[in-house]
PDB file of C-alpha atoms and ligand atoms in Angstrom:
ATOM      1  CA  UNK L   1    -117.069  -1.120 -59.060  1.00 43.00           C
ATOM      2  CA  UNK L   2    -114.878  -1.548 -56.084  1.00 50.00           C
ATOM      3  CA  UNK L   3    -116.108  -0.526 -52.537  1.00 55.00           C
ATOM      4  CA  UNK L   4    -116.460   3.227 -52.315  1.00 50.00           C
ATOM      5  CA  UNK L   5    -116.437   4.501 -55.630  1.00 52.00           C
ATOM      6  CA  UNK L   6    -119.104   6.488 -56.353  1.00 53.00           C
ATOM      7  CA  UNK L   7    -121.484   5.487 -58.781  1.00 54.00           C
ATOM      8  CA  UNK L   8    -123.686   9.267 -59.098  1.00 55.00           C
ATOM      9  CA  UNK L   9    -120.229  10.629 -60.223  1.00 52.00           C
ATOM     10  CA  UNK L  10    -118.806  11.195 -63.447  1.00 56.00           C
ATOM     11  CA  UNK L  11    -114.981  11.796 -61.723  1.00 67.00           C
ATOM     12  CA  UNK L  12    -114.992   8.402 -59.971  1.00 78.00           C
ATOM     13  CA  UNK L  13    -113.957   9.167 -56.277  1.00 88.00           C
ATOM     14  CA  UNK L  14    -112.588   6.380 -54.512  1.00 93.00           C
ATOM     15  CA  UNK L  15    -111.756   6.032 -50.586  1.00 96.00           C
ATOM     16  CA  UNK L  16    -109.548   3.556 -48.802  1.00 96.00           C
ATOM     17  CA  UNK L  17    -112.605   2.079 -46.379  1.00 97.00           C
ATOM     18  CA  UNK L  18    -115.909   2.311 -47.236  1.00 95.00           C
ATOM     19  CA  UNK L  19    -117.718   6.071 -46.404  1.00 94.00           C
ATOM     20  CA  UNK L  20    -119.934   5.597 -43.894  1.00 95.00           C
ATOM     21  CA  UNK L  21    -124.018   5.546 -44.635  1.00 96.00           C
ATOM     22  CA  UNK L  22    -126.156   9.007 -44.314  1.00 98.00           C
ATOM     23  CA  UNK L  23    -127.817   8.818 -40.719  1.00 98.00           C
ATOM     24  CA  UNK L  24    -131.443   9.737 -40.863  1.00 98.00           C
ATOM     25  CA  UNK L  25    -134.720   9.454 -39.247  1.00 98.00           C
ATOM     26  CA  UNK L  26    -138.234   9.256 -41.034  1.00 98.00           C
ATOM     27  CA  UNK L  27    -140.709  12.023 -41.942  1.00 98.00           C
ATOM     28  CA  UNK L  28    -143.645  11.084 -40.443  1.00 98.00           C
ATOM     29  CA  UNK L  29    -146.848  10.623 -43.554  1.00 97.00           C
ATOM     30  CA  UNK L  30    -144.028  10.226 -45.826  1.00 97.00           C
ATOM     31  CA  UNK L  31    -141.315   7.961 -47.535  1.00 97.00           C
ATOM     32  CA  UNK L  32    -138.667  11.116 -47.258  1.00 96.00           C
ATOM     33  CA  UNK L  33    -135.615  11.091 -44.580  1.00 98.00           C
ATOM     34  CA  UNK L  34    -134.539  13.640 -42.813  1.00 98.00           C
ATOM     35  CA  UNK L  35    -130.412  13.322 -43.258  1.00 98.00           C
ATOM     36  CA  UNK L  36    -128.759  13.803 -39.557  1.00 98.00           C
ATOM     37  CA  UNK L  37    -125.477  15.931 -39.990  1.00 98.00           C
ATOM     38  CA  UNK L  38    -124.476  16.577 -36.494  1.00 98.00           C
ATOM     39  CA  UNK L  39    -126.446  15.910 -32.570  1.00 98.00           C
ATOM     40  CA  UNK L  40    -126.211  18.640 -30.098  1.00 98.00           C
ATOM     41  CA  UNK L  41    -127.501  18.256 -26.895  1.00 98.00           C
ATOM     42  CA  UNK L  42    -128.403  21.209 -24.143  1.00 96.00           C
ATOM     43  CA  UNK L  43    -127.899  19.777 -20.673  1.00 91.00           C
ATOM     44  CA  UNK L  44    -129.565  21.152 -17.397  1.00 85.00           C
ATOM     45  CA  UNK L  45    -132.595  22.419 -18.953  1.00 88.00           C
ATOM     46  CA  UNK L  46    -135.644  21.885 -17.080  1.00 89.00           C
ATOM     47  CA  UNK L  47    -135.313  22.895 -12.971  1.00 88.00           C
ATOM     48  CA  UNK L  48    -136.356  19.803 -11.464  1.00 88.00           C
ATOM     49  CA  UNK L  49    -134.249  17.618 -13.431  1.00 84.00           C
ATOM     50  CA  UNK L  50    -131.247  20.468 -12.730  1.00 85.00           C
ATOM     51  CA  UNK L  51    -132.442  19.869  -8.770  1.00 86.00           C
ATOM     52  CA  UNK L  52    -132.191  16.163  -8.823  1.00 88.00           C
ATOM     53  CA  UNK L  53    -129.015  16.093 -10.209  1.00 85.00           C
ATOM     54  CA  UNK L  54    -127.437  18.404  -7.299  1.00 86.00           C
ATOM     55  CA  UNK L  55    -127.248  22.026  -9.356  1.00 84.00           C
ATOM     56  CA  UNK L  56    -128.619  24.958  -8.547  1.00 81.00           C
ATOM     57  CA  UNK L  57    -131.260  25.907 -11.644  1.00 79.00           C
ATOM     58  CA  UNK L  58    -130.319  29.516 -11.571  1.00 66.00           C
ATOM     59  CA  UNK L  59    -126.709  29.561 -11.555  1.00 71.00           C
ATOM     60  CA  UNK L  60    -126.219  27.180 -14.656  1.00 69.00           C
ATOM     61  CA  UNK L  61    -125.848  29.020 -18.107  1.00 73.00           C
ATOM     62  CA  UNK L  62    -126.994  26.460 -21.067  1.00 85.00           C
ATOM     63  CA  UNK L  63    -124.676  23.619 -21.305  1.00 90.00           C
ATOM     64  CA  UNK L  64    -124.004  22.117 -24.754  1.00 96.00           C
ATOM     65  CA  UNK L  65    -122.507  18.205 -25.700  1.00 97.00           C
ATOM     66  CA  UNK L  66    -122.638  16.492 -29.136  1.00 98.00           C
ATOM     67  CA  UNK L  67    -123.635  12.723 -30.519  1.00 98.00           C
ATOM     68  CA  UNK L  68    -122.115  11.098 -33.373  1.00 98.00           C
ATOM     69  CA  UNK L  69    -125.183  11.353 -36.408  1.00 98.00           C
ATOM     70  CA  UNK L  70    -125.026   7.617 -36.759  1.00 98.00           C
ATOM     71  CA  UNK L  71    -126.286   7.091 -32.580  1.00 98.00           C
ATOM     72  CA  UNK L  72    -129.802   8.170 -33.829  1.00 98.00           C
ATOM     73  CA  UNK L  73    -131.877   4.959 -33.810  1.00 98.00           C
ATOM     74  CA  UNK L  74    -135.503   4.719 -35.366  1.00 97.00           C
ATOM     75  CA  UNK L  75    -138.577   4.032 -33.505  1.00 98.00           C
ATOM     76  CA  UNK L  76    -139.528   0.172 -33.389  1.00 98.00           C
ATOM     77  CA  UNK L  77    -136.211  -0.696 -32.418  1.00 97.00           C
ATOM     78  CA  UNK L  78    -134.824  -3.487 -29.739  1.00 98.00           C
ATOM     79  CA  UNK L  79    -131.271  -1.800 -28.842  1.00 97.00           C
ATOM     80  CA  UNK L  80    -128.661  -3.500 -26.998  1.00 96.00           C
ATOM     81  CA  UNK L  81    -127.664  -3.095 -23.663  1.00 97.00           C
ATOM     82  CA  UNK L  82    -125.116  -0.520 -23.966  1.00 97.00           C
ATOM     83  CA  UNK L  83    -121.172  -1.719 -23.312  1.00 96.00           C
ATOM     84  CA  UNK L  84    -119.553  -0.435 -19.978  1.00 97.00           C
ATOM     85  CA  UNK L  85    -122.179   0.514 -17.990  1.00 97.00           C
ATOM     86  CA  UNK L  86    -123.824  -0.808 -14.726  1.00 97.00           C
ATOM     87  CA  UNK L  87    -126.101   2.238 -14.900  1.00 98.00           C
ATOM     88  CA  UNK L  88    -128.445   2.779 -18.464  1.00 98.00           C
ATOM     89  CA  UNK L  89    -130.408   5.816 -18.108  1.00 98.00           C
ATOM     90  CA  UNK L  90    -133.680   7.306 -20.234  1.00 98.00           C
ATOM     91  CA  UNK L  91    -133.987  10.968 -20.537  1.00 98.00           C
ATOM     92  CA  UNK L  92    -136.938  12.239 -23.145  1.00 98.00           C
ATOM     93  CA  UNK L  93    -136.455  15.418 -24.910  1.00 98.00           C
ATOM     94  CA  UNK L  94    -138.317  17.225 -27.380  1.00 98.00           C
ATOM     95  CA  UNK L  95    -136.164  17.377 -30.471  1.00 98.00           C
ATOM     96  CA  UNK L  96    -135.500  20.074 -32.911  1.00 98.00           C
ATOM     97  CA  UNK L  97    -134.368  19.563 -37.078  1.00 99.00           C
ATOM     98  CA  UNK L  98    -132.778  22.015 -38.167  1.00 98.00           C
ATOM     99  CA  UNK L  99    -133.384  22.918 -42.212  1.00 98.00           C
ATOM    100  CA  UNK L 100    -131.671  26.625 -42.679  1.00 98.00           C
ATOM    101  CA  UNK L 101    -128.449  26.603 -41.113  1.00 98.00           C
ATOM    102  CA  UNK L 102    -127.129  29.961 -39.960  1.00 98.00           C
ATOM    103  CA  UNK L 103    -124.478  31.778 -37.262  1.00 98.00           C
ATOM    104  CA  UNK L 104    -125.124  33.698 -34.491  1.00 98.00           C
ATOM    105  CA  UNK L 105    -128.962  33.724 -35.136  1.00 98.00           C
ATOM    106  CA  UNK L 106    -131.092  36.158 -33.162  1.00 98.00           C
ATOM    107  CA  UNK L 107    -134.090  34.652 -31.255  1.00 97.00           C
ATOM    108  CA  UNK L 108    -136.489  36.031 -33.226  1.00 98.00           C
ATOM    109  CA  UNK L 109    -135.636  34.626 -36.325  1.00 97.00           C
ATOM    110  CA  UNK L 110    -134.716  31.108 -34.570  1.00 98.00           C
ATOM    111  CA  UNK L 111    -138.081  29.134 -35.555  1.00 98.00           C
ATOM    112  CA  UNK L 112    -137.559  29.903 -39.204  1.00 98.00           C
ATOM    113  CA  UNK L 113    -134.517  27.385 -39.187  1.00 98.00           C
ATOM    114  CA  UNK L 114    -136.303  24.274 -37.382  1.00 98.00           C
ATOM    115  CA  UNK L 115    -137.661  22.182 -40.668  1.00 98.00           C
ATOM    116  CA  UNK L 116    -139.667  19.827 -38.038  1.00 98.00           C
ATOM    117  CA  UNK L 117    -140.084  18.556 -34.505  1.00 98.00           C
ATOM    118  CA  UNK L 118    -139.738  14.656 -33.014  1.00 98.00           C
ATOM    119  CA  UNK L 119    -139.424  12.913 -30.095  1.00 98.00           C
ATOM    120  CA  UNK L 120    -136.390  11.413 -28.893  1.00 98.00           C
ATOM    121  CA  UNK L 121    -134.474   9.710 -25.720  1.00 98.00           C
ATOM    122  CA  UNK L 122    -130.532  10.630 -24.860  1.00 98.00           C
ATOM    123  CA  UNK L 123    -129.522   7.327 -23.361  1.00 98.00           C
ATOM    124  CA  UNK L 124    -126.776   8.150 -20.801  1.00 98.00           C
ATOM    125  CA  UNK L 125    -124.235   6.267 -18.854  1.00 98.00           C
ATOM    126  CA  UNK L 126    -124.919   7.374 -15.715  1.00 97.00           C
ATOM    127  CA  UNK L 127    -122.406   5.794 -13.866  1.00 98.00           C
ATOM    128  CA  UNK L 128    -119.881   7.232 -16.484  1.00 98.00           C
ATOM    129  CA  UNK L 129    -121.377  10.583 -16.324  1.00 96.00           C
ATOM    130  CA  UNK L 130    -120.664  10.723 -12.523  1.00 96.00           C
ATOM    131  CA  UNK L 131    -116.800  10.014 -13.144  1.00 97.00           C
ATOM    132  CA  UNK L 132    -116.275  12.361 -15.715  1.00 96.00           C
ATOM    133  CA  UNK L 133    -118.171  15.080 -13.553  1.00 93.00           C
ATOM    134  CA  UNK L 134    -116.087  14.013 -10.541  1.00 95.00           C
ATOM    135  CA  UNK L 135    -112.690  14.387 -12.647  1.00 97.00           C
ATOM    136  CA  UNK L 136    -113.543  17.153 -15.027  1.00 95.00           C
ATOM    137  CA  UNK L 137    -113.709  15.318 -17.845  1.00 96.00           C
ATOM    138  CA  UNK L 138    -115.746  15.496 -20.985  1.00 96.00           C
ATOM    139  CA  UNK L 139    -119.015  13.647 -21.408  1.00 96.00           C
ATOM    140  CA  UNK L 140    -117.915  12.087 -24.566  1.00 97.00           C
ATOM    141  CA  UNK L 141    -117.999   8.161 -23.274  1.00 98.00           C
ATOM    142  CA  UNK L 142    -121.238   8.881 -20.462  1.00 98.00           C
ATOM    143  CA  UNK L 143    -123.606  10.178 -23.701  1.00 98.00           C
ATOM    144  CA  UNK L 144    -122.180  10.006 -27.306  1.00 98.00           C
ATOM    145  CA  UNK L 145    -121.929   5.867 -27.044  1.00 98.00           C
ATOM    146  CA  UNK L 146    -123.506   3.882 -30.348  1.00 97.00           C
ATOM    147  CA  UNK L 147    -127.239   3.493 -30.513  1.00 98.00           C
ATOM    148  CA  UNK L 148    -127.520   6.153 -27.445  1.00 98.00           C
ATOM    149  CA  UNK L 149    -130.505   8.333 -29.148  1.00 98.00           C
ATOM    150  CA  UNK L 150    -133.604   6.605 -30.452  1.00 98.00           C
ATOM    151  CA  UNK L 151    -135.929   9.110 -31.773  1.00 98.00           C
ATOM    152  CA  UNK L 152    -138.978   9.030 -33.538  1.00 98.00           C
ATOM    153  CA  UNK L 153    -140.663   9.976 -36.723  1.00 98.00           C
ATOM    154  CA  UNK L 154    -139.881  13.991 -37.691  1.00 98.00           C
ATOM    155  CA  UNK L 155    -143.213  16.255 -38.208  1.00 98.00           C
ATOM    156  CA  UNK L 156    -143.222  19.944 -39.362  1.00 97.00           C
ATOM    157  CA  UNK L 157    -146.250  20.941 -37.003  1.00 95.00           C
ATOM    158  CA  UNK L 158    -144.520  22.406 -33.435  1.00 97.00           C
ATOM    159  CA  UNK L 159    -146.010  21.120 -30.223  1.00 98.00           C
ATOM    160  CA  UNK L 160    -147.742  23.536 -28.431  1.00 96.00           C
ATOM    161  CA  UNK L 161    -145.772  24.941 -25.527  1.00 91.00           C
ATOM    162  CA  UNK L 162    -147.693  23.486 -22.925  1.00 95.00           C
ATOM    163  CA  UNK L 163    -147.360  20.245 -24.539  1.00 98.00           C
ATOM    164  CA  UNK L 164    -146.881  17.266 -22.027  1.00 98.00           C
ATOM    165  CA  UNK L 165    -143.522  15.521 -22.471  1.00 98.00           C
ATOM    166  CA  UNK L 166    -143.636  11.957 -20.788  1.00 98.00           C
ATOM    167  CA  UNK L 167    -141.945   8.814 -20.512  1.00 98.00           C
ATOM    168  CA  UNK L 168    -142.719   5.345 -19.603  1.00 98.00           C
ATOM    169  CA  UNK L 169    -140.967   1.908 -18.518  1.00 98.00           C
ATOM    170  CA  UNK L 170    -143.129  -0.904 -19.083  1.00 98.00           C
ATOM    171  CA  UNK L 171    -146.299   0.714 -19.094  1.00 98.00           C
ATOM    172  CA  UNK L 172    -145.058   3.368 -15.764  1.00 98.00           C
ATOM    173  CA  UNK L 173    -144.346   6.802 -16.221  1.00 98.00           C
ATOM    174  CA  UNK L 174    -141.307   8.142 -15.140  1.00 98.00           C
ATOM    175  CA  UNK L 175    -141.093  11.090 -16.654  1.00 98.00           C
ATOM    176  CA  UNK L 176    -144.162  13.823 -16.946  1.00 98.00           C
ATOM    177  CA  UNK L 177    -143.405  17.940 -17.790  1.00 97.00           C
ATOM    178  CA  UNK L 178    -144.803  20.117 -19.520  1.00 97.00           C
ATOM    179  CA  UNK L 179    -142.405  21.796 -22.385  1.00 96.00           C
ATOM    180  CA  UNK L 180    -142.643  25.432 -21.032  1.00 93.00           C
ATOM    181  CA  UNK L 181    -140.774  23.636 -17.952  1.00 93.00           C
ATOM    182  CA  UNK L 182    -137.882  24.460 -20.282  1.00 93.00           C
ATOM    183  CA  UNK L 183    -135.411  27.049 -18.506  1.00 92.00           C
ATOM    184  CA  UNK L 184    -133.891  27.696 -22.082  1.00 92.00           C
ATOM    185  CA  UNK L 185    -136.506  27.698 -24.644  1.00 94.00           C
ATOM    186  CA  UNK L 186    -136.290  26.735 -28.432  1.00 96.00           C
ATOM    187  CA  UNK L 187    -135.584  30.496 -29.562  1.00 96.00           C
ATOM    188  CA  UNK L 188    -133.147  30.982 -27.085  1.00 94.00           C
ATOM    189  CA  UNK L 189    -131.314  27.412 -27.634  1.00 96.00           C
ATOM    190  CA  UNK L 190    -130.872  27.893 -31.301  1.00 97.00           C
ATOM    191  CA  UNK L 191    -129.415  31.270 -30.283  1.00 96.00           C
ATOM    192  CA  UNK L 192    -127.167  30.150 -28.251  1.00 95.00           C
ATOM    193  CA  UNK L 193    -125.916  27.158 -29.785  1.00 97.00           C
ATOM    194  CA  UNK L 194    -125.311  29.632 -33.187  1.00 98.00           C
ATOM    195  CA  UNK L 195    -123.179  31.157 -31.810  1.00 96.00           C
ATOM    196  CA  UNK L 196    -120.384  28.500 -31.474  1.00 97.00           C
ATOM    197  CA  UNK L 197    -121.075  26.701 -33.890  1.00 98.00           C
ATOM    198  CA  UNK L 198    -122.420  27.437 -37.479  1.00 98.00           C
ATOM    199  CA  UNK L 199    -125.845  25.555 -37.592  1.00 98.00           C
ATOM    200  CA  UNK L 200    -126.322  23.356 -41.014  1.00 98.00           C
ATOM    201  CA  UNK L 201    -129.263  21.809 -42.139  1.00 98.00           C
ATOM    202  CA  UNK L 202    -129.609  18.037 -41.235  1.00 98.00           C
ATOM    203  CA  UNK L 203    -128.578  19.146 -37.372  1.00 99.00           C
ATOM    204  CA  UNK L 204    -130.416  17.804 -34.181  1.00 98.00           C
ATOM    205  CA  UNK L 205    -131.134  19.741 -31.466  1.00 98.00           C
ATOM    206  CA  UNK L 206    -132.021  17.383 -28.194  1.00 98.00           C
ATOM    207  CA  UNK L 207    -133.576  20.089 -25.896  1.00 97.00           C
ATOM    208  CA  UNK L 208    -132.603  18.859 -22.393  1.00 96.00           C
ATOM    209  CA  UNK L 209    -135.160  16.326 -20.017  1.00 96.00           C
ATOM    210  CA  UNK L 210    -137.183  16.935 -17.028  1.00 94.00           C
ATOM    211  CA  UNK L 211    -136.949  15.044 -13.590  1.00 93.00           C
ATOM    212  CA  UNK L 212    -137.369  11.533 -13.154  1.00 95.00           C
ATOM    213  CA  UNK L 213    -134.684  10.621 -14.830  1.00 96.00           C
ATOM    214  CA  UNK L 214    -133.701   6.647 -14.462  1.00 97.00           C
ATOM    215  CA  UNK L 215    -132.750   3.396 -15.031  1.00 98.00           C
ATOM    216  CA  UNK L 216    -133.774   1.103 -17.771  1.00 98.00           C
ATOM    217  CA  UNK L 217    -132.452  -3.192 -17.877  1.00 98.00           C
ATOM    218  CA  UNK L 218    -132.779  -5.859 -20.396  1.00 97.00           C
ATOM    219  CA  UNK L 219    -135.760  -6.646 -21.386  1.00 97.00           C
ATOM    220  CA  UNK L 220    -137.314  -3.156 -20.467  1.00 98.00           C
ATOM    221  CA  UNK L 221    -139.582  -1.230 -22.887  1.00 98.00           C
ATOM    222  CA  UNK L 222    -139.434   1.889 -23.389  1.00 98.00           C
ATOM    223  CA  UNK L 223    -142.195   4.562 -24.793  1.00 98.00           C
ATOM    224  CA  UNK L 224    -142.207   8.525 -25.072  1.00 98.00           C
ATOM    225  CA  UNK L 225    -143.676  11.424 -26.304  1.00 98.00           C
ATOM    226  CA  UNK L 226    -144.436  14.862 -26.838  1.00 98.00           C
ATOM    227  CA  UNK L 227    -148.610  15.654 -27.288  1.00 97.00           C
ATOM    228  CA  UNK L 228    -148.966  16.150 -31.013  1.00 97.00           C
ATOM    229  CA  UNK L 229    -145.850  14.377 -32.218  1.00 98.00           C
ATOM    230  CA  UNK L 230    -145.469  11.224 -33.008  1.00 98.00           C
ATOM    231  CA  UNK L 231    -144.709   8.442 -30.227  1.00 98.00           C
ATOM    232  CA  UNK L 232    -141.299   6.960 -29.546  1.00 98.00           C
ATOM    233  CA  UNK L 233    -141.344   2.993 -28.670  1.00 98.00           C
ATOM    234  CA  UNK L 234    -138.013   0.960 -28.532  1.00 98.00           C
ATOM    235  CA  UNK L 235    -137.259  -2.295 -25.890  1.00 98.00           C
ATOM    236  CA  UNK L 236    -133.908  -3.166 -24.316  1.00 98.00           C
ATOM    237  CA  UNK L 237    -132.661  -6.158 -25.801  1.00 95.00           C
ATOM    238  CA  UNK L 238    -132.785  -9.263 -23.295  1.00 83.00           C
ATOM    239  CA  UNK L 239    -129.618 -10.385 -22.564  1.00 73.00           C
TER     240      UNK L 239
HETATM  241 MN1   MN Y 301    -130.230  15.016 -21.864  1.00 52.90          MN
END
């Protein structure tokens, strides 16, 4: 069988490079996957961490940016150093897997379509992010780089909604909220974001980071969570 061809097929389909693997993350208690289709990402989403960037909380509508599926990266890992940037940042976020897909879903029926709940980091290049903010340009190369969202194992239980998020480097925290922080909550997210684009099932949904946002070096190691879900750990690979 030559590279690509299908072998679950009866009609042999071949491609001219080989299709790319299915992204996914673990189920936690089981050997299933959760299969990542797409990464959305609400920016500006808790005050303080809207404050400490230089916005003003109450004049910022929910902001939405994409990862590419295959930047998801499983807990345990030692990630590299990320290419062009002098500035690595860690921001935890609670994160949402979608399992019915839908448009222009009303906020009532929202939780119906999130399968399960994880914990995950959206690595940023800060320094990037700060150009592309200066010159109006998209966010593309300051947050959907390879490897730039570790996340951990996928449970179906929700975290209660004054569950602490936190993050640590090296055994500090840096990062400490509670998820009712959240200026946009999960109902009103998945409303939101259905209505430009047509949710599917295999989505993620990273739900924006509190203050204390930093940076992270070689060598660092990293670990997050959300009470009741289970914890995040990944290191910075020395260089
Ligand atoms: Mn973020």
């Amino acid at each position: 069988m030559a590279i690509g061809e299908s072998p679950c097929s009866k009609q042999f389909m071949t491609y001219v490079v080989p299709p790319a693997a299915q992204a996914s993350v673990p189920v936690a208690g089981s050997d299933a996957r959760f299969p990542v289709r797409r990464i959305f990402c609400v920016g500006r989403n808790y005050a303080d961490h809207v404050r400490e960037m230089g916005n003003d909380p109450k004049e910022e509508p929910p902001i939405f940016f994409t990862k590419p599926a295959d930047a998801v990266v499983e807990n345990g890992t030692e990630i590299a150093y990320a290419a062009n940037t002098s500035n690595l940042h860690f921001e935890v976020e609670l994160v949402l897997a979608i399992g019915a897909g839908g448009s222009d879903i009303a906020e009532a029926n929202a939780l119906a379509h999130v399968w399960g709940y994880a914990v995950g980091v959206d690595l940023t290049r800060r320094d990037r992010q700060a150009e592309a903010k200066k010159a109006g340009a998209p966010w593309d190369v300051a947050k959907a780089f390879d490897q730039s969202a570790p996340i951990g194992a996928i449970t179906q239980s929700a975290p209660g909604a004054d569950a602490r998020i936190w993050l640590a480097v090296n055994g500090a925290t840096k990062q400490e909220a509670k998820l009712n922080d959240m200026i946009w909550r999960v109902p009103e997210i998945i409303a939101h974001l259905s209505r430009s684009w047509a949710l599917q099932p295999g989505d993620l949904i990273f739900t924006g980071t509190p203050a204390g946002v930093g940076p992270i070096v070689a060598g660092d190691a990293v670990t997050c969570g959300v009470d009741s879900l289970p914890e995040l750990a990944f290191k910075i690979a020395p260089r």
